[in-house]
Amino acid sequence: MDPASWAVLATKAVSVVKGAAAAWKTFAAAKPLLAGAIKIAAYATVSAAVASAAVKTPTGGGQQLEFKADPQAGYDTIVGRTAVGGFNILGYPSGSGRKKFDNAITNLFPVISGCGPIAGPIDVEMNTFACPYNNSTGQVTSGEYKDKMWVKTALGAVGASATALTAPAWPSGWDISFPEWTAAHKGQGFAHAWVSLWQEEGDKSWSSGIQPRFIARGALCYDPRFDSTYPGGSGPQRVNDQTTWAYSENGPIVALTHYIGWRHNGVLVGGAGLNPAFIDIPAFVAAANVAQVNGWTIGGTFNSLEDPWVVGKRMLAAVGCEPIASGALLSCIIHTPRTSVGTVTIDDVCGPFSIPSVKPMRDRINSVIPRCRLETHNWEVVSLKPVTVPQYVTDDGRLRQRELEYEMCQNAQQAAQLAAYDIVNAREFGPIALTLKPKWLGVQVGDAITLHLPEAGLNNQLVIVKSRQPNADTAEVILTVESETTSKHAFALGQTPNPPPTPGLTKPDYTTPPVPEVGVWAAEVGYAGSGSGTLPAITISGGLTETADVKDILVEYREVGTEEWIVWATVAKELKTITITGLKPLKQYEIAIRYRTAYGLGDRLIIATLTTGDLKVGDRDAQQVLTDIDLNAETLLAYLYDVQVLTDWVNARLFVDGQPVNAVVAEEIQTRIDAISALAQKLALVGVAINGNTAWKLNADIVYGDDDKLLVQSLTQLRADMDDFNGQYAEIISQLAVVVTPDAGAVATAVLQLDVNGRIASVKAINTGEASALRARFDVFQLEDTAGNPLFTAAGGKVTMPNVTVTGELQVDTIQPVQSGYDDVKLISQAQAFATVEYINDTNGNYCAPYTGYPSGRQRFVQMCELGNSAALDPGKRIRNGTRTFVVSGSASVDAYCSVWYQTYDPATSSWGAPVYVARGVDNASGVGNVTVPGGVDIVIPPNGSVRFYLSVNRGGLGSDAWDAATGNRSMENLNLLVTSVNF
């Protein structure tokens, strides 16, 4: 306590208390209910309490809410927002000026908080009843104690802005004097109140006692993130100027301010009073950022008689943090994933080391009953539902449970997360003491390092440095570390249901190839090229942390939904960047890394699942519009539906002190209007809770508006949980919302989500006025006509439509050919053409072929079709067995028949082979007929080659079908040939 702040009050109060003894006895005899409720004894001031030789150490707990009149109790300082009972420094009865009601007014002067001025405002309750009041007149404007109680409050200003509280505006005609309180009683640096209680004869308003309660935002704090003189900071705050400090409920920021201390006129009035030069401020800033991301806050009080070190530990513990000594600096460590700054191998160790295998079983708890203070439970400390890890219970063979109180934590979800952290941290093993070479002198407390000491059972074990002891003579350093399991953070924060395995020492395995470490490799979507028309690609970057046993690296990928992994490349182990190209646009791919050693390939690590971008047109993706819609909508609506807040509200009504209420029907309407915003909220609940099983229906309607946004949301949630049946649950959430902001414009969304045991089906619609989208997530999606016949079915990664009519243009990226054999290969070209065949005798009496390169003789060739090229036919394949028919019609002046031939093309020699005869038809005096190719014809096509077929027309009666020249002067005139169909 700063004696200067209450010097005048201290002088006056001693004489007031002594002089008031007789008056108090008279008052107590006349008003026994009020006097008994207040229980005022002859006491001095806070200053006298601090100076007392017989000092009592406060015990916390319920004391925060007690209305204290004990000179040994010290005074409380509020941090964050919380409720306190106050410490009464002066009490005096006064008359009303009417003989019948002499001494009917009792004046109380409680200190609400030290280290002022506090942020405020200060709300007042009396015996749990809200007492809204006018701070100018002191009048309680409504409620149980209207016209029976007057209140005035002060935030504890200092300097020129500090003024003393004036008497309340009692009713006209009341002649009340209180000369002991003067304009000099400013109470600088102490938030305080003047409370006047009136009791008329026969009035039993105070028969239940006097228990005032003050709810306020507390002491102002220094936040380096808002200090432009601090590296990376921006703002007006300065560490040496308390007038620039601001309200904060961020635990590390409040703790930092506590260690710096609050001062009035250069005198320390609260906190530890450390020189900021001896505080590791960057560590507190880093912890503050983590606490802010996690949504962790603190609220509570500390007493002027408490040990500052203990107070700081309580503040930090409420946000999963602990104070530590880092050399000559006071630092802190918070629960958060950390990246290793280096790997310690046996070559780095220069002395003995000790390694415990695991923590003792008695310390490895698997269940915690968290306790915290909740505003929803009238600011009392309550026990929450136990946080239990069933896997650990199974591993340990029995339940090992503790009840832990998180004193300055005032949020149920936060307390549950801290309890989960206490459980998983109890599984970490340590301490491990290592003597390391000089290169490790730069490692600081709180850093993460990797221990790779297979001989000691530490195989790439991540650890956190808890302390360091440098040796000035040898330049060596002794590090004390504890194991750190990265996956525990996601579990403790509720981001994954799977608890991490209990860490411990491992037996070295030299034969199993290593698996890439999580976080060593990363992948990102990009483009192979630049400018318009570029194609999507994925770039992998990273590197091996230890390359001794690894020979090379395999890079693999596959499209999500397919089984087969594709090896993109085998690269040298020193390579740091690899780019995969040739990917499809807007497809989801899994990317994996594998290491190869002399013993073979190690297990695959999937480092990322990414969706490739669209084909770029200029600098904008085709899907960017819809993406922008989703991002804007999710950003604007994210805080409208706070699952935990609603869940806390429901649980507060289904459970009281951890016990089920059976059946509940509740409704709550809340409105809030201030200078810049307005909120209207209605919550309606119908629910039951029986033996830990719960079921409820919740309707939540929220309307909010300020200068930057207008928000309207309607939410309906149906949920049933059966904890005693393997945790089965089912839930339906329906959400309608509209948002209008100057920057993002107007957005309307509708969401329907069905969740059964974590399997989610949903429909989401979004409209921004410029574009809209409808998205559904189901195992099977089907449209039916009125008769129930399916028109469209999407299931198993496939879409089925029994009848499709395309009236416009149909674009298809790829049609996969049937690979069952060449029975089904589509002909590249089909000669279904009219040809006039005419043979002319040459001078030697031979029949001449009309096309250069065709065999001369009595046959005339018509090329029918050609199969092949590398895309259509595989090398070495054959045309399979079966009957092929060439339907040929035509007429001739003499009998004739048709034959089928083929040639193959070899790109290696750039030449066509000799024609090969396949089959012929029968003579037909009136024309030509069908040609049937018998089964069993093998046609071997050279690699990347082709095959083409010919139809020849032969003059009947000439004998052999060979390629030799015919004899005799015969001709085929006016032969008309039409190939009408080919069934091949």
XYZ file of N, CA and C in Angstrom, residues 169-271:
309
model
N -26.814 11.643 -3.387
C -27.967 12.560 -3.347
C -29.119 11.852 -2.646
N -29.086 11.903 -1.296
C -30.156 11.266 -0.538
C -31.478 12.000 -0.771
N -32.584 11.412 -0.412
C -33.885 12.058 -0.657
C -33.969 13.432 0.003
N -34.741 14.272 -0.611
C -34.916 15.642 -0.120
C -35.489 15.627 1.296
N -34.925 16.477 2.139
C -35.397 16.572 3.511
C -34.569 15.770 4.487
N -33.714 14.912 3.976
C -32.850 14.152 4.867
C -31.654 15.032 5.215
N -31.424 15.215 6.472
C -30.313 16.052 6.935
C -29.226 15.128 7.462
N -28.306 14.766 6.554
C -27.268 13.796 6.920
C -25.918 14.476 6.784
N -25.168 14.440 7.805
C -23.817 15.009 7.756
C -22.806 13.908 8.039
N -21.684 13.992 7.322
C -20.598 13.017 7.513
C -19.282 13.763 7.379
N -18.955 14.574 8.358
C -17.796 15.457 8.252
C -16.469 14.722 8.192
N -16.444 13.446 8.589
C -15.173 12.723 8.578
C -14.648 12.475 7.169
N -15.510 12.524 6.172
C -15.078 12.313 4.759
C -15.054 13.675 4.075
N -13.868 14.067 3.629
C -13.695 15.409 3.081
C -13.182 15.338 1.661
N -12.985 16.506 1.066
C -12.454 16.593 -0.301
C -11.025 16.104 -0.389
N -10.363 15.982 0.747
C -8.984 15.489 0.732
C -8.899 13.976 0.617
N -10.029 13.278 0.784
C -10.039 11.816 0.723
C -10.212 11.365 -0.728
N -9.128 11.498 -1.497
C -9.200 11.210 -2.945
C -8.972 9.736 -3.268
N -8.337 9.019 -2.366
C -8.109 7.592 -2.632
C -7.298 7.357 -3.892
N -6.236 8.126 -4.073
C -5.456 8.036 -5.313
C -4.855 6.637 -5.473
N -5.040 6.073 -6.661
C -4.484 4.761 -6.973
C -5.317 3.593 -6.479
N -6.483 3.857 -5.878
C -7.316 2.775 -5.360
C -8.745 2.941 -5.863
N -9.200 1.980 -6.633
C -10.610 1.970 -7.006
C -11.412 1.698 -5.747
N -12.393 2.562 -5.458
C -13.126 2.433 -4.206
C -14.561 2.890 -4.405
N -15.360 2.741 -3.368
C -16.784 3.058 -3.460
C -17.263 3.674 -2.155
N -18.335 4.436 -2.266
C -19.100 4.931 -1.107
C -20.465 4.259 -1.220
N -20.759 3.381 -0.276
C -22.012 2.630 -0.281
C -22.819 3.035 0.958
N -24.023 3.506 0.734
C -24.906 3.898 1.837
C -26.115 2.967 1.875
N -26.411 2.431 3.053
C -27.516 1.495 3.239
C -28.521 2.103 4.220
N -29.773 2.023 3.862
C -30.829 2.594 4.712
C -31.753 1.487 5.161
N -32.064 1.544 6.488
C -33.025 0.586 7.028
C -34.080 1.336 7.833
N -35.323 1.213 7.398
C -36.430 1.811 8.132
C -36.890 0.816 9.198
N -37.466 1.327 10.228
C -37.884 0.480 11.335
C -38.848 -0.603 10.827
N -38.546 -1.837 11.159
C -39.373 -2.959 10.723
C -38.969 -3.522 9.364
N -38.064 -2.852 8.670
C -37.621 -3.297 7.344
C -36.634 -4.461 7.503
N -36.886 -5.548 6.786
C -36.014 -6.729 6.876
C -35.193 -6.939 5.602
N -34.922 -5.877 4.864
C -34.177 -5.997 3.597
C -32.799 -6.589 3.813
N -32.208 -6.341 4.979
C -30.832 -6.767 5.201
C -30.753 -7.976 6.126
N -31.876 -8.663 6.296
C -31.877 -9.789 7.231
C -30.983 -10.940 6.750
N -30.788 -11.046 5.429
C -29.964 -12.135 4.899
C -28.481 -11.800 4.908
N -28.111 -10.584 5.315
C -26.703 -10.222 5.380
C -26.338 -9.163 4.361
N -25.099 -8.720 4.446
C -24.571 -7.699 3.533
C -23.392 -8.306 2.785
N -23.562 -8.549 1.507
C -22.470 -9.082 0.695
C -22.402 -8.318 -0.624
N -21.735 -7.145 -0.600
C -21.591 -6.417 -1.871
C -20.632 -7.142 -2.800
N -20.793 -6.887 -4.076
C -19.905 -7.479 -5.075
C -19.680 -6.451 -6.173
N -18.420 -6.309 -6.555
C -18.045 -5.322 -7.566
C -17.412 -6.058 -8.743
N -17.996 -5.886 -9.925
C -17.488 -6.522 -11.140
C -16.843 -5.432 -11.988
N -15.563 -5.608 -12.277
C -14.848 -4.520 -12.955
C -13.721 -5.072 -13.810
N -13.354 -4.275 -14.806
C -12.116 -4.511 -15.563
C -10.987 -3.841 -14.781
N -9.865 -4.554 -14.621
C -8.884 -4.165 -13.636
C -7.739 -3.310 -14.118
N -6.571 -3.578 -13.524
C -5.399 -2.718 -13.660
C -4.951 -2.594 -15.115
N -4.409 -1.411 -15.451
C -3.868 -1.158 -16.782
C -2.500 -1.828 -16.905
N -2.163 -2.269 -18.118
C -0.964 -3.081 -18.323
C -0.132 -2.554 -19.481
N 1.145 -2.912 -19.438
C 2.079 -2.538 -20.515
C 2.180 -3.683 -21.506
N 1.856 -3.401 -22.766
C 1.922 -4.388 -23.848
C 2.949 -3.919 -24.868
N 4.133 -4.532 -24.927
C 5.180 -4.082 -25.861
C 4.741 -4.096 -27.320
N 3.744 -4.905 -27.641
C 3.282 -4.975 -29.034
C 2.645 -3.661 -29.481
N 2.302 -2.787 -28.511
C 1.722 -1.481 -28.824
C 2.655 -0.353 -28.393
N 3.951 -0.646 -28.451
C 4.990 0.329 -28.115
C 5.905 0.481 -29.323
N 5.873 1.640 -29.958
C 6.662 1.854 -31.174
C 8.156 1.831 -30.910
N 8.581 2.010 -29.657
C 10.014 1.962 -29.349
C 10.506 0.538 -29.127
N 9.581 -0.428 -29.041
C 9.972 -1.839 -28.905
C 10.061 -2.449 -30.305
N 11.108 -3.232 -30.598
C 11.247 -3.828 -31.940
C 10.012 -4.614 -32.351
N 9.394 -4.203 -33.450
C 8.184 -4.865 -33.935
C 6.902 -4.315 -33.372
N 6.999 -3.411 -32.371
C 5.800 -2.840 -31.773
C 5.301 -1.632 -32.533
N 4.055 -1.271 -32.282
C 3.472 -0.101 -32.941
C 2.389 0.479 -32.044
N 2.609 1.701 -31.555
C 1.595 2.320 -30.727
C 2.196 3.267 -29.710
N 1.339 3.859 -28.868
C 1.789 4.918 -27.949
C 2.301 4.423 -26.605
N 2.147 3.136 -26.289
C 2.526 2.693 -24.950
C 4.039 2.782 -24.733
N 4.423 3.114 -23.472
C 5.832 3.180 -23.089
C 5.979 2.508 -21.730
N 7.041 1.743 -21.576
C 7.210 0.956 -20.371
C 7.367 1.825 -19.130
N 7.928 3.018 -19.271
C 8.185 3.878 -18.117
C 7.132 4.971 -17.938
N 5.993 4.847 -18.617
C 4.931 5.852 -18.511
C 3.595 5.129 -18.350
N 3.113 4.997 -17.081
C 1.884 4.244 -16.836
C 0.659 4.907 -17.424
N 0.732 6.201 -17.722
C -0.437 6.865 -18.304
C -0.701 6.390 -19.720
N 0.263 5.700 -20.353
C 0.070 5.192 -21.718
C -0.387 3.737 -21.729
N -0.431 3.095 -20.548
C -0.805 1.688 -20.498
C -2.306 1.528 -20.725
N -2.716 0.298 -21.074
C -4.126 0.033 -21.413
C -4.579 -1.269 -20.751
N -5.888 -1.425 -20.738
C -6.465 -2.647 -20.161
C -6.073 -3.862 -20.994
N -5.801 -4.991 -20.327
C -5.489 -6.240 -21.016
C -5.917 -7.401 -20.142
N -6.368 -8.483 -20.789
C -6.642 -9.731 -20.083
C -5.813 -10.859 -20.677
N -4.728 -10.477 -21.396
C -3.778 -11.437 -21.943
C -2.806 -11.824 -20.825
N -2.791 -13.112 -20.452
C -2.035 -13.556 -19.293
C -0.568 -13.165 -19.295
N 0.210 -13.458 -20.354
C 1.620 -13.071 -20.349
C 1.827 -11.560 -20.269
N 0.922 -10.753 -20.839
C 1.054 -9.298 -20.759
C 0.791 -8.822 -19.333
N -0.252 -9.384 -18.693
C -0.539 -9.021 -17.304
C 0.628 -9.438 -16.405
N 1.170 -10.646 -16.631
C 2.291 -11.115 -15.811
C 3.520 -10.242 -16.020
N 3.802 -9.861 -17.270
C 4.937 -8.974 -17.552
C 4.786 -7.664 -16.777
N 3.589 -7.089 -16.806
C 3.349 -5.841 -16.081
C 3.514 -6.060 -14.582
N 3.058 -7.192 -14.094
C 3.211 -7.500 -12.664
C 4.683 -7.548 -12.279
N 5.508 -8.159 -13.125
C 6.934 -8.231 -12.798
C 7.582 -6.842 -12.872
N 7.125 -5.982 -13.797
C 7.629 -4.610 -13.862
C 7.127 -3.811 -12.667
N 5.864 -3.983 -12.329
C 5.274 -3.337 -11.161
C 4.512 -2.079 -11.504
N 3.534 -1.759 -10.619
C 2.759 -0.524 -10.720
C 3.309 0.472 -9.690
N 3.485 1.717 -10.095
C 4.072 2.735 -9.220
C 3.195 3.986 -9.200
N 3.190 4.633 -8.041
C 2.557 5.942 -7.898
C 3.600 6.893 -7.323
N 3.819 7.997 -8.021
C 4.817 8.970 -7.584
C 6.166 8.313 -7.334
N 6.509 7.327 -8.188
C 7.790 6.656 -8.077
C 7.848 5.579 -7.030
N 6.766 5.356 -6.275
C 6.743 4.362 -5.208
C 6.009 3.110 -5.711
N 6.625 1.938 -5.524
C 6.012 0.679 -5.949
C 4.788 0.384 -5.094
N 3.616 0.204 -5.723
C 2.378 -0.084 -4.998
C 1.820 -1.458 -5.333
N 2.407 -2.130 -6.301
C 1.917 -3.453 -6.663
C 2.877 -4.129 -7.614
N 2.986 -5.471 -7.537
C 3.871 -6.198 -8.422
C 5.247 -6.379 -7.832
